[in-house]
Amino acid sequence: MQGFSIVNKAAWVGLKIQLPELAIDAIVKRSDLCRHHSRRYIEELKTLQDEVPPFSGARALKIIESELGKPASELFEEFDDKPMAAASLGQVESGAKGKAGKGKGKGKGKRKGKANDKGAPCKRPRGPMPTRSMLITSHTPSQCSKATREAIRLLEAASESLRQVPEAKEDTPAARSAGESLEAELQALRGDGSAKPQKRPLHFYCEVSRGVALLSYPGEEEDLNAPSPSELVQRVFVQQRDGGQDAQAARFVCRMAPLDYVCAPHLKNFQAAAAAVLPGAFAKARDGAGWYFAFHSRAMGTIKRDEAMSVLKQVLGPLPVELSVSDAEYMVVIEVNPVLCGFSVLQDYEHLLHECNLQKACEVYENKACDCDFESEDEPEDEDEDDEDDEEDEKDGTRTEDKAEAQVHRARTKDGKELAIKIQRDKLKEMYDLDLAQFDKIAVMLDKYKIGVEGASQVWVDMFEDAKVILYREIDYLAEAENTRRWTENFKEVKWVTSPEVVDEFTTSKVLALTFIAGTKISDLKKLESQGFDRTLLAKNLAQAYLLQFCKFGFFNTDPHPGNLAVDDKYPGGRLIFYDFGQACELTDGQADGILQVIQSIVDFEAKDCVKAMDSLGCLKEGTDFKAVEGVVQKNFETGKVKSKRSKRKRELTEEEQQKKAPKQSEVMKYFQLPPALAFVSRAITQMQGVGVMLDEDYEFIDFVADKVPELQVERGAGISYIAGQLFKNWVRA
């Protein structure tokens, strides 16, 4: 998008950078800040945009019933418990896929602390090998630190419950609500550091591979009253199964495996440890009880599966227990990795612990707890129809991964109306409160140290306050419903674009019901072509839709990624469908006009008009040397650094003009600032650019909207003089 590089380099500095990433990057690049603020805190910030685990269709139904106050069977004729779409703040796709590997092999190579492709350890162990341990697996590698902290909270709550200390009941994590627990963690993050935190008995030990962490847990000789790791894990699963108001939700932990016995990851060490502890572990087993084993090895070949089995047969052979491949009462769980070998003897491995998979267990518990059933008990489910429905969903291009802040389910009302119902996951506001509160501290820090982007300054506190307003409105579905109505009303006369309508009867602050509009996902290029849609026309209409949002209506959807865009055949060449108006932003009339004038100045190659437009947008500080800024912009125009296919160059430059010196860009950046409202313009432009290039490799925003600019100028009051000026410029530059 060459035509808008002026915005990034000379006017709207940092326009293409997401707000949280911008702040984190600014901090990490300042070594003086890194010295004064712990690396752990910075790592915490890097994970704030991670996706969260999905929730089941059964849970979705329970949320709907709670919000609408009626059984789902009374509300809907049909309800698809499989989500057809997901909504996520971090869901950003780019059409420029070919650029993903650009620069590979250059620079400083692999960053220290990262895992290599073979799964070698990411972080060195902290201290000597623990006597007992826990293995924690996160949903995605980037969530490992969050999963570790969450696991510690869950296990500590289980430990307090098992210890049964009445006087400490009110202060234990298990006795707190989710909001109180999150607030307690937030208070810890806000601490001034004067008091040294006590080392927890259960703490992080190391990360053995991407997304897999080990926790250190004291042995019996260190704490006689400490429950064993297997007892703690079983208690966590029981708490998740029983639920209740005090149960803490598992958001990031995928698998939680106890390691009651630990040794070095070598066969001889395992033989010795198994011979020493397994007879005692099976001492209370009934005669004839069945046993089997589950073996997991990570990047290690020192102990193989058949070797582990041979050791177990040798040790357990003399005992009154029998090897049983199916329905084993006891399961020996063995974990081998480059750091240690750990194992436990577990009961209820499949039924209660669900093979130590916490997310799977939670989903099963929710499904069992839900008694809503739209199928008759004596009418078997038609699997063929389900298959057809899945194929139809794929045809519509509406099914996506359901790891998100909300999920969208398809339903049909009693009167036959097709709906798409967006359902917010539990305790989402508490998650927002915790994450955004950390950014409050960061914003103050950035302002304190006067950190800018590429030399320009920002008022970070103001920027984050604006961002928080939009983000909190995104999780208020009544606000999203209002945004949807407003956007739909703005485009009611535009035939080549549409959006779903709100169904108020089924809409609350946590449930949003919309009319269902089927379409082909805009990123499914093969289907677009097979159905005869004009990709270039779609790209042009997308650009013009945003020109209208920015410069005519002053109200725009900030999140035009492919998951929020689809196409149907209700208009020649294809009609655009916009979904999801949770993130919408309003511009002042002056800002809307300023954006229009920047576009016009790039088309006209008028540096003076461009600088004037920047000033009206609030991008220039008081005391700016306008001549110097104008000189830089003019130089960018003359050298072609800033241009568009629609730009009207007056004539070829003389050699003297080409060699004419202008102030360096770095010298004028001190005059620039980034107004908070324009950060979300940057988000929309960045994502729209990715979609546009995906549809048409020659996509250029200014080129696609230039024909529409004069019409908007006239609507904004431009008269005969403007039209005459444009005709004259076209004639002179022809």
XYZ file of C-alpha atoms in Angstrom:
734
model
C 0.000 0.000 0.000
C 2.528 2.533 -1.205
C 0.082 5.392 -1.242
C -0.419 5.183 2.495
C 3.266 4.961 3.424
C 3.085 8.717 4.017
C 0.718 7.920 6.835
C 3.153 5.505 8.422
C 6.333 7.499 7.815
C 5.276 11.114 7.947
C 1.872 11.446 9.538
C 0.159 8.633 11.430
C 3.286 7.172 12.940
C 2.921 3.564 13.980
C -0.324 3.205 12.037
C 0.341 -0.400 11.077
C 1.200 -1.691 14.545
C -1.280 -3.246 16.934
C -1.587 -1.327 20.194
C -0.519 -3.973 22.740
C 2.281 -5.274 20.513
C 3.474 -1.698 20.056
C 3.732 -1.142 23.795
C 5.473 -4.447 24.499
C 7.946 -3.916 21.680
C 8.720 -0.421 22.940
C 9.489 -1.756 26.416
C 11.584 -4.718 25.309
C 13.746 -2.476 23.123
C 14.579 -0.244 26.098
C 17.301 -2.023 28.014
C 17.071 0.488 30.876
C 13.435 -0.478 31.402
C 14.265 -4.169 31.258
C 16.782 -3.689 34.052
C 14.207 -2.089 36.322
C 11.307 -4.433 35.532
C 11.533 -8.180 35.803
C 11.718 -10.393 32.743
C 8.877 -12.416 34.203
C 6.579 -9.402 33.971
C 7.541 -8.763 30.347
C 6.966 -12.429 29.480
C 3.531 -12.134 31.092
C 2.674 -9.219 28.811
C 3.693 -11.152 25.726
C 0.991 -13.746 26.360
C -1.945 -11.404 26.916
C -3.381 -11.855 23.421
C -3.392 -15.650 23.514
C -6.562 -17.455 22.596
C -8.447 -19.263 25.322
C -9.710 -22.853 25.253
C -13.095 -23.618 23.698
C -16.215 -24.367 25.671
C -18.683 -27.109 24.841
C -22.051 -26.823 23.155
C -23.660 -28.019 26.359
C -22.095 -25.121 28.211
C -23.289 -22.750 25.499
C -26.872 -23.932 26.045
C -26.599 -23.403 29.787
C -25.401 -19.834 29.231
C -28.315 -19.124 26.887
C -30.828 -20.519 29.365
C -29.324 -18.490 32.197
C -29.413 -15.278 30.159
C -32.866 -15.689 28.603
C -34.537 -17.307 31.602
C -36.133 -20.194 29.704
C -35.195 -23.758 28.772
C -33.548 -23.912 25.374
C -36.180 -26.377 24.191
C -38.820 -23.647 24.627
C -36.758 -21.052 22.793
C -35.591 -22.941 19.728
C -36.860 -25.619 17.430
C -33.273 -26.646 16.688
C -29.884 -25.707 18.119
C -26.565 -26.862 16.679
C -24.243 -27.591 19.606
C -21.234 -27.429 17.293
C -19.971 -23.853 16.899
C -19.979 -22.645 13.308
C -17.646 -19.746 14.063
C -15.534 -18.202 16.788
C -14.837 -14.639 17.867
C -11.370 -13.730 19.103
C -9.460 -10.532 19.743
C -6.283 -12.139 18.552
C -7.653 -13.545 15.337
C -5.812 -11.668 12.596
C -5.100 -13.155 9.194
C -3.006 -11.635 6.454
C -3.445 -12.141 2.742
C 0.260 -11.687 2.101
C 1.122 -15.268 2.975
C 4.162 -15.308 0.756
C 5.918 -12.868 3.063
C 5.807 -15.119 6.106
C 9.213 -16.612 5.501
C 10.910 -13.452 4.290
C 14.279 -12.925 5.843
C 14.613 -16.474 7.099
C 18.174 -17.342 7.942
C 19.236 -13.732 8.412
C 19.884 -11.749 11.538
C 21.037 -13.159 14.816
C 19.665 -16.660 14.390
C 17.608 -18.478 16.971
C 16.731 -16.515 20.047
C 18.159 -17.767 23.288
C 15.713 -19.744 25.365
C 13.550 -20.929 22.489
C 12.986 -24.589 21.777
C 14.538 -26.071 18.704
C 12.678 -28.235 16.235
C 13.687 -31.417 18.041
C 11.918 -30.453 21.234
C 15.017 -29.757 23.332
C 14.561 -27.933 26.646
C 13.504 -24.292 26.356
C 14.548 -23.146 29.821
C 17.158 -24.472 32.192
C 15.940 -26.215 35.348
C 15.824 -24.081 38.475
C 17.841 -25.853 41.144
C 18.389 -29.572 41.760
C 16.024 -32.246 40.488
C 12.791 -32.193 42.518
C 11.791 -35.145 44.686
C 8.274 -35.032 43.260
C 6.857 -33.136 40.313
C 3.875 -32.250 38.122
C 3.854 -32.107 34.340
C 1.704 -29.334 32.831
C 0.784 -29.084 29.145
C -0.801 -25.948 27.692
C -3.188 -25.679 24.754
C -0.599 -23.864 22.643
C 3.146 -23.338 23.209
C 2.700 -19.601 23.740
C 0.333 -20.245 26.657
C 2.832 -22.227 28.726
C 3.538 -19.499 31.286
C -0.166 -18.815 31.806
C -0.945 -22.535 32.037
C 1.797 -22.941 34.656
C 0.452 -20.163 36.870
C -3.098 -21.433 36.456
C -2.032 -24.969 37.381
C -0.299 -23.712 40.515
C -3.468 -21.865 41.574
C -5.626 -24.943 40.988
C -3.216 -27.263 42.792
C -2.779 -24.901 45.736
C -6.550 -24.658 46.082
C -6.722 -28.459 46.038
C -3.943 -28.661 48.623
C -5.753 -26.312 50.998
C -8.918 -28.331 50.555
C -7.127 -31.585 51.393
C -5.307 -30.115 54.387
C -8.659 -28.823 55.765
C -7.456 -25.780 57.682
C -10.664 -24.074 58.910
C -9.083 -20.847 60.153
C -7.488 -20.202 56.771
C -10.600 -21.025 54.811
C -11.555 -17.472 53.912
C -8.102 -16.683 52.529
C -7.535 -19.791 50.454
C -7.834 -19.627 46.666
C -10.454 -22.386 46.773
C -12.749 -20.208 48.892
C -12.529 -17.171 46.663
C -14.694 -16.295 43.742
C -13.027 -16.105 40.327
C -13.098 -12.316 40.479
C -11.507 -12.280 43.953
C -8.774 -14.686 42.868
C -7.990 -12.585 39.824
C -8.006 -9.443 41.948
C -5.609 -11.066 44.397
C -3.207 -11.862 41.557
C -3.560 -8.333 40.245
C -2.717 -6.898 43.683
C 0.395 -9.050 43.705
C 1.387 -7.666 40.309
C 0.812 -4.128 41.585
C 3.004 -4.647 44.619
C 5.884 -2.225 45.129
C 8.412 -5.033 45.572
C 9.380 -3.936 49.090
C 8.344 -7.249 50.608
C 10.117 -10.332 49.360
C 7.604 -12.937 48.192
C 7.771 -16.265 49.971
C 8.793 -19.161 47.792
C 5.822 -21.401 47.155
C 6.223 -25.109 47.972
C 4.800 -25.771 44.516
C 6.651 -23.707 41.922
C 7.876 -23.663 38.327
C 10.932 -25.861 37.731
C 11.585 -25.788 33.984
C 10.028 -25.953 30.525
C 11.072 -29.247 28.959
C 9.691 -28.426 25.510
C 7.444 -25.815 23.949
C 4.202 -25.756 25.908
C 5.266 -28.431 28.442
C 6.399 -27.385 31.928
C 7.509 -29.192 35.058
C 6.561 -28.021 38.557
C 8.702 -28.760 41.580
C 6.896 -30.206 44.591
C 8.377 -30.972 48.048
C 8.992 -34.563 49.055
C 7.648 -36.277 52.161
C 10.875 -35.585 54.028
C 10.432 -31.835 53.377
C 6.748 -31.613 54.303
C 5.122 -34.556 56.048
C 1.639 -33.045 55.685
C 1.913 -32.316 51.969
C -0.466 -34.442 49.863
C 1.136 -36.434 47.084
C 1.037 -35.026 43.526
C -1.482 -37.703 42.495
C -3.771 -36.776 45.399
C -3.606 -33.111 44.399
C -4.344 -33.811 40.746
C -7.256 -36.085 41.602
C -8.638 -33.361 43.882
C -8.398 -30.799 41.054
C -10.382 -33.091 38.750
C -12.989 -33.697 41.465
C -13.384 -29.930 41.978
C -13.818 -29.421 38.252
C -16.348 -32.253 38.101
C -18.383 -31.027 41.074
C -18.228 -27.410 39.916
C -19.904 -24.913 42.223
C -19.463 -21.189 42.637
C -15.994 -21.507 44.167
C -14.560 -23.745 41.444
C -11.818 -22.052 39.465
C -12.161 -22.357 35.703
C -9.387 -24.108 33.779
C -8.581 -21.790 30.876
C -5.079 -22.689 29.737
C -4.081 -26.044 31.249
C -4.667 -28.894 28.839
C -3.000 -31.830 30.628
C -1.967 -32.183 34.274
C 0.030 -35.323 35.081
C 1.315 -36.089 38.609
C 4.801 -37.537 39.091
C 4.926 -39.045 42.593
C 8.350 -40.581 42.021
C 11.248 -38.958 40.181
C 14.643 -40.200 39.029
C 17.242 -39.473 36.365
C 16.015 -40.208 32.788
C 18.037 -43.396 32.308
C 17.012 -47.058 32.324
C 19.133 -48.121 35.319
C 17.779 -45.262 37.420
C 14.219 -46.145 36.459
C 14.797 -49.812 37.311
C 16.107 -48.893 40.744
C 13.331 -46.406 41.490
C 10.556 -48.756 40.312
C 11.903 -51.625 42.410
C 12.066 -49.357 45.463
C 8.618 -47.722 45.359
C 6.159 -49.742 43.245
C 5.665 -52.623 45.711
C 4.612 -50.074 48.325
C 2.361 -48.261 45.853
C 0.478 -51.514 45.156
C 0.441 -52.652 48.808
C -3.274 -51.897 49.249
C -4.344 -53.302 45.874
C -6.852 -56.138 46.039
C -5.804 -59.566 44.843
C -6.197 -59.917 41.098
C -6.473 -56.178 40.454
C -5.511 -55.247 36.901
C -2.726 -52.855 35.996
C -1.379 -51.305 32.810
C 0.848 -48.371 31.928
C 0.824 -45.118 29.928
C 4.215 -44.149 28.551
C 5.202 -40.667 27.302
C 8.676 -39.834 26.011
C 9.728 -36.349 24.886
C 12.900 -36.022 22.796
C 14.576 -38.855 24.721
C 15.582 -42.386 23.701
C 17.258 -43.461 26.938
C 14.142 -45.350 28.066
C 11.971 -46.994 25.439
C 8.393 -48.157 25.796
C 9.180 -51.886 25.657
C 12.017 -51.415 28.152
C 9.657 -49.666 30.578
C 7.151 -52.500 30.181
C 9.856 -55.086 30.919
C 10.824 -53.255 34.112
C 7.196 -53.099 35.276
C 6.644 -56.803 34.583
C 9.799 -57.661 36.499
C 8.847 -55.547 39.536
C 5.095 -56.270 39.622
C 5.298 -59.927 38.613
C 5.699 -61.260 42.178
C 2.777 -59.108 43.442
C -0.875 -60.331 43.493
C -1.850 -58.025 40.604
C -2.352 -58.887 36.965
C -1.461 -57.192 33.696
C -4.690 -56.023 32.029
C -4.691 -54.154 28.737
C -8.350 -53.157 29.094
C -10.273 -51.978 32.174
C -7.142 -51.755 34.287
C -7.856 -50.608 37.836
C -4.366 -49.181 38.264
C -2.412 -47.214 35.672
C 1.321 -46.602 35.941
C 1.879 -43.254 34.212
C 5.482 -42.777 33.076
C 6.968 -39.508 31.779
C 10.477 -39.414 30.263
C 12.071 -36.138 29.115
C 15.560 -34.621 28.947
C 15.264 -33.365 32.544
C 13.901 -36.326 34.485
C 11.935 -39.564 34.527
C 8.793 -39.456 36.647
C 6.011 -41.935 37.296
C 2.859 -42.408 39.378
C 0.333 -45.144 40.116
C -3.171 -43.819 39.477
C -6.688 -45.115 39.907
C -9.668 -43.856 37.865
C -7.197 -42.878 35.163
C -9.800 -42.957 32.405
C -13.085 -42.234 34.181
C -12.190 -39.461 36.642
C -8.885 -38.214 35.261
C -9.681 -38.745 31.577
C -6.037 -39.655 30.967
C -4.993 -36.523 32.904
C -6.588 -34.302 30.238
C -8.245 -31.504 32.218
C -9.973 -29.851 29.272
C -11.454 -33.143 28.113
C -12.653 -33.844 31.637
C -14.322 -30.421 31.949
C -16.122 -30.918 28.646
C -17.398 -34.346 29.710
C -18.579 -32.967 33.054
C -20.464 -30.157 31.320
C -22.111 -32.534 28.863
C -23.268 -34.785 31.690
C -24.596 -31.820 33.643
C -26.707 -30.551 30.752
C -30.127 -32.161 30.538
C -31.258 -30.215 27.445
C -32.017 -32.520 24.544
C -33.707 -31.538 21.309
C -33.887 -35.142 20.121
C -36.654 -37.503 21.179
C -35.423 -40.367 23.379
C -37.007 -42.974 21.143
C -35.823 -41.335 17.936
C -32.218 -42.266 17.040
C -29.924 -39.576 15.813
C -29.447 -39.556 12.059
C -25.693 -39.583 11.527
C -26.068 -39.049 7.801
C -27.926 -35.794 8.386
C -25.149 -34.633 10.711
C -22.604 -35.370 8.036
C -24.651 -33.402 5.534
C -24.903 -30.492 7.969
C -21.139 -30.509 8.457
C -20.628 -30.501 4.699
C -23.071 -27.623 4.346
C -21.217 -25.654 7.020
C -17.973 -26.211 5.169
C -19.671 -25.148 1.946
C -20.821 -21.934 3.580
C -17.308 -21.321 4.821
C -18.641 -20.557 8.290
C -17.000 -23.179 10.496
C -13.747 -22.143 12.139
C -11.637 -23.127 15.122
C -13.604 -22.543 18.311
C -10.840 -21.304 20.601
C -12.093 -17.849 21.393
C -13.749 -15.352 23.714
C -17.120 -16.259 22.232
C -18.669 -18.893 19.986
C -21.356 -18.663 17.341
C -23.984 -21.378 17.076
C -26.698 -21.833 14.493
C -30.316 -22.184 15.638
C -33.876 -22.107 14.341
C -36.711 -20.500 16.275
C -40.164 -21.937 16.757
C -41.447 -19.767 13.896
C -38.736 -21.043 11.532
C -36.363 -18.071 11.610
C -32.693 -19.005 11.043
C -30.373 -17.406 13.600
C -26.672 -17.135 14.321
C -26.265 -16.857 18.102
C -23.059 -15.469 19.571
C -22.472 -16.695 23.132
C -19.920 -15.188 25.490
C -17.803 -17.524 27.571
C -17.964 -17.416 31.381
C -15.930 -14.944 33.442
C -14.635 -13.087 30.405
C -14.836 -9.711 32.116
C -12.606 -10.962 34.930
C -10.023 -11.947 32.307
C -10.251 -8.486 30.774
C -9.943 -6.806 34.177
C -6.726 -8.648 34.919
C -5.065 -8.249 31.522
C -6.027 -4.617 30.906
C -5.002 -3.554 34.395
C -1.462 -4.597 33.526
C -1.567 -2.338 30.479
C -2.561 0.556 32.728
C 0.770 0.207 34.481
C 2.620 -0.104 31.197
C 0.946 3.017 29.786
C 2.087 5.048 32.777
C 5.601 3.685 32.356
C 5.706 4.519 28.642
C 4.598 8.087 29.312
C 7.061 8.420 32.183
C 9.993 7.459 29.985
C 8.566 9.397 26.987
C 8.743 6.402 24.680
C 7.554 7.043 21.135
C 7.393 5.102 17.893
C 9.991 5.888 15.237
C 10.716 9.149 17.024
C 7.115 10.332 17.315
C 5.445 10.681 20.692
C 2.194 9.344 22.033
C 0.125 9.917 25.132
C -0.099 6.263 26.021
C -2.466 6.636 28.969
C -5.035 8.371 26.772
C -4.541 5.818 24.011
C -5.118 2.881 26.330
C -8.164 4.543 27.882
C -9.706 4.819 24.412
C -8.727 1.232 23.699
C -10.302 -0.005 26.929
C -13.605 1.686 26.114
C -13.768 -0.183 22.809
C -12.577 -3.485 24.278
C -15.072 -3.459 27.129
C -17.849 -2.546 24.733
C -16.882 -5.593 22.697
C -17.900 -7.913 25.535
C -21.188 -6.050 26.043
C -23.408 -7.612 23.384
C -26.075 -4.949 23.831
C -23.429 -2.446 22.707
C -22.481 -4.711 19.809
C -26.155 -4.927 18.853
C -26.271 -1.132 18.799
C -23.123 -1.027 16.633
C -24.649 -3.562 14.249
C -27.862 -1.548 13.855
C -25.932 1.673 13.267
C -23.623 0.132 10.671
C -26.547 -1.538 8.886
C -28.481 1.732 8.811
C -25.466 3.562 7.338
C -25.231 1.075 4.447
C -28.924 0.430 3.843
C -28.773 2.142 0.410
C -25.578 0.365 -0.677
C -26.536 -2.762 -2.617
C -23.121 -4.412 -2.820
C -22.687 -4.858 0.955
C -24.848 -6.236 3.782
C -24.756 -7.380 7.404
C -27.010 -9.478 9.685
C -29.903 -7.900 11.559
C -30.230 -8.025 15.339
C -33.018 -10.178 16.820
C -33.817 -8.375 20.086
C -35.952 -11.175 21.509
C -32.913 -13.405 22.052
C -30.291 -10.727 22.773
C -28.766 -9.857 26.160
C -25.421 -8.491 27.329
C -23.897 -11.978 26.913
C -25.977 -13.460 24.099
C -26.331 -11.830 20.680
C -28.878 -13.199 18.204
C -28.546 -12.231 14.541
C -30.308 -13.271 11.362
C -28.318 -15.990 9.639
C -26.760 -14.957 6.327
C -24.868 -17.768 4.628
C -21.887 -16.881 2.500
C -18.536 -18.047 1.197
C -15.649 -17.065 3.421
C -13.684 -14.324 1.697
C -10.382 -16.172 2.167
C -11.650 -19.261 0.327
C -10.336 -18.122 -3.041
C -11.052 -21.394 -4.869
C -14.724 -21.270 -3.958
C -14.954 -17.596 -4.850
C -13.636 -18.351 -8.324
C -15.715 -21.510 -8.802
C -18.857 -19.559 -7.916
C -18.024 -16.814 -10.405
C -17.289 -13.969 -7.997
C -15.115 -11.075 -9.201
C -12.201 -10.892 -6.764
C -10.948 -7.536 -8.037
C -14.419 -6.049 -7.674
C -14.675 -7.440 -4.145
C -11.327 -5.888 -3.218
C -12.414 -2.530 -4.660
C -15.754 -2.633 -2.877
C -14.023 -3.500 0.406
C -11.755 -0.458 0.032
C -14.683 1.799 -0.855
C -16.723 0.449 2.062
C -13.959 1.619 4.392
C -13.630 4.960 2.638
C -17.335 5.489 3.363
C -16.919 4.338 6.965
C -13.931 6.615 7.571
C -14.904 9.728 5.650
C -18.691 9.751 5.266
C -20.180 8.021 8.289
C -17.309 8.518 10.759
C -18.087 5.085 12.226
C -16.205 1.938 11.270
C -15.643 -1.723 12.062
C -12.067 -1.980 13.351
C -11.726 -5.714 12.702
C -12.034 -6.612 8.976
C -10.101 -9.879 9.080
C -11.191 -12.789 6.817
C -13.164 -14.441 9.598
C -15.510 -11.441 9.673
C -16.058 -11.193 5.913
C -17.970 -13.379 3.480
C -19.529 -13.154 0.006
C -22.898 -14.161 -1.433
C -24.486 -13.912 -4.882
C -27.063 -11.185 -4.171
C -25.143 -8.623 -6.261
C -23.376 -8.978 -9.642
C -19.788 -10.005 -9.005
C -20.524 -10.757 -5.356
C -22.012 -8.996 -2.334
C -19.821 -8.422 0.719
C -21.132 -9.620 4.080
C -19.735 -7.951 7.218
C -19.986 -9.883 10.492
C -19.048 -8.977 14.084
C -19.306 -5.345 15.143
C -17.976 -5.818 18.649
C -15.011 -3.613 17.850
C -16.342 -0.437 16.286
C -14.962 3.072 16.594
C -16.292 6.563 16.024
C -14.388 9.464 14.435
C -15.045 13.150 14.878
C -16.088 15.110 11.824
C -12.662 16.745 11.761
C -10.899 13.386 11.814
C -13.125 12.029 9.048
C -12.372 15.074 6.917
C -8.661 14.872 7.743
C -8.432 11.293 6.458
C -10.180 12.337 3.248
C -7.797 15.258 2.743
C -4.712 13.070 3.283
C -5.959 10.736 0.556
C -6.677 13.706 -1.719
C -3.234 15.200 -1.129
C -1.516 11.926 -2.041
C -3.540 11.729 -5.247
C -2.687 15.378 -6.037
C 0.938 15.204 -4.841
C 0.338 18.368 -2.785
C 2.718 18.402 0.185
C 1.251 21.569 1.678
C -2.267 20.112 1.683
C -0.957 16.866 3.165
C 0.696 18.673 6.088
C -2.445 20.728 6.630
C -4.505 17.520 6.780
C -2.057 15.995 9.263
C -2.451 19.032 11.474
C -6.243 18.794 11.379
C -5.954 15.152 12.430
C -3.957 16.181 15.487
C -0.785 14.453 14.315
C 1.409 17.555 14.694
C 2.363 19.105 18.006
C 2.227 22.762 18.909
C 5.353 24.556 17.774
C 5.844 22.327 14.740
C 8.137 23.648 12.009
C 5.608 23.257 9.190
C 8.112 24.227 6.505
C 10.475 21.471 7.577
C 7.708 18.874 7.653
C 6.426 20.066 4.281
C 9.940 19.743 2.866
C 10.185 16.119 3.965
C 6.763 15.273 2.561
C 7.568 17.022 -0.718
C 10.852 15.112 -0.963
C 8.973 11.845 -0.433
C 6.585 12.795 -3.219
C 9.368 13.780 -5.587
C 11.448 10.654 -5.013
C 8.472 8.337 -5.320
C 8.834 7.145 -1.758
C 5.190 8.076 -1.325
C 3.004 7.506 -4.354
C -0.085 5.849 -5.718
C -1.106 4.617 -9.125
C -3.556 7.519 -9.090
C -1.016 10.153 -8.067
C -0.687 13.016 -10.550
C 2.966 13.938 -11.033
C 3.303 17.426 -12.556
C 6.444 16.794 -14.579
C 9.829 15.126 -14.519
C 12.187 16.703 -11.986
C 15.315 18.509 -13.093
C 18.698 17.309 -11.872
C 18.940 20.351 -9.602
C 15.565 19.579 -8.027
C 16.502 15.955 -7.543
C 19.660 16.941 -5.660
C 17.889 19.574 -3.591
C 18.373 18.782 0.078
C 15.416 18.519 2.398
C 15.437 17.932 6.155
C 15.963 14.307 7.099
C 12.861 12.451 8.133
C 14.409 11.646 11.505
C 14.807 15.369 12.144
C 11.089 16.122 11.877
C 9.705 13.058 13.670
C 9.899 14.955 16.970
C 6.993 17.100 15.757
C 4.637 14.135 15.361
C 2.263 12.460 17.786
C -0.262 9.652 17.373
C -3.780 10.612 18.506
C -5.492 7.750 20.365
C -8.474 7.503 18.004
C -6.242 6.794 15.019
C -4.779 3.632 16.562
C -7.955 1.789 15.580
C -7.890 3.287 12.106
C -4.489 1.611 11.825
C -5.940 -1.730 12.863
C -8.628 -1.566 10.202
C -6.259 -0.417 7.440
C -3.719 -3.121 8.273
C -6.237 -5.947 8.216
C -8.021 -4.579 5.153
C -4.676 -4.457 3.333
C -4.133 -8.159 4.010
C -7.572 -9.099 2.691
C -7.218 -6.795 -0.332
C -3.865 -8.245 -1.410
C -5.259 -11.749 -0.935
C -8.104 -10.951 -3.348
C -6.043 -8.953 -5.854
C -2.250 -8.875 -5.816
C -2.362 -5.384 -7.367
C -4.573 -4.072 -4.570
C -3.879 -0.498 -3.496
C -6.255 1.338 -1.225
C -5.889 4.808 -2.738
C -6.118 3.490 -6.295
C -9.385 1.693 -5.487
C -11.004 4.664 -3.714
C -9.728 7.580 -5.826
C -12.829 7.664 -8.042
C -15.045 8.009 -4.967
C -13.059 10.839 -3.351
C -14.492 13.748 -5.444
C -18.032 12.591 -4.642
C -17.321 12.674 -0.903
C -15.574 16.043 -1.223
C -18.688 17.500 -2.819
C -20.873 15.947 -0.122
C -18.652 17.628 2.461
C -19.185 21.038 0.875
C -16.523 21.314 -1.815
C -17.873 23.616 -4.526
C -17.186 24.643 -8.100
C -13.664 25.760 -7.255
C -12.724 22.245 -6.115
C -14.176 20.626 -9.237
C -12.488 23.204 -11.489
C -9.190 22.658 -9.653
C -9.383 18.913 -10.156
C -10.140 19.318 -13.851
C -7.232 21.729 -14.235
C -4.806 19.376 -12.436
C -5.906 16.470 -14.611
C -5.383 18.570 -17.736
C -1.954 19.893 -16.694
C -0.682 16.473 -15.663
C -2.105 14.546 -18.595
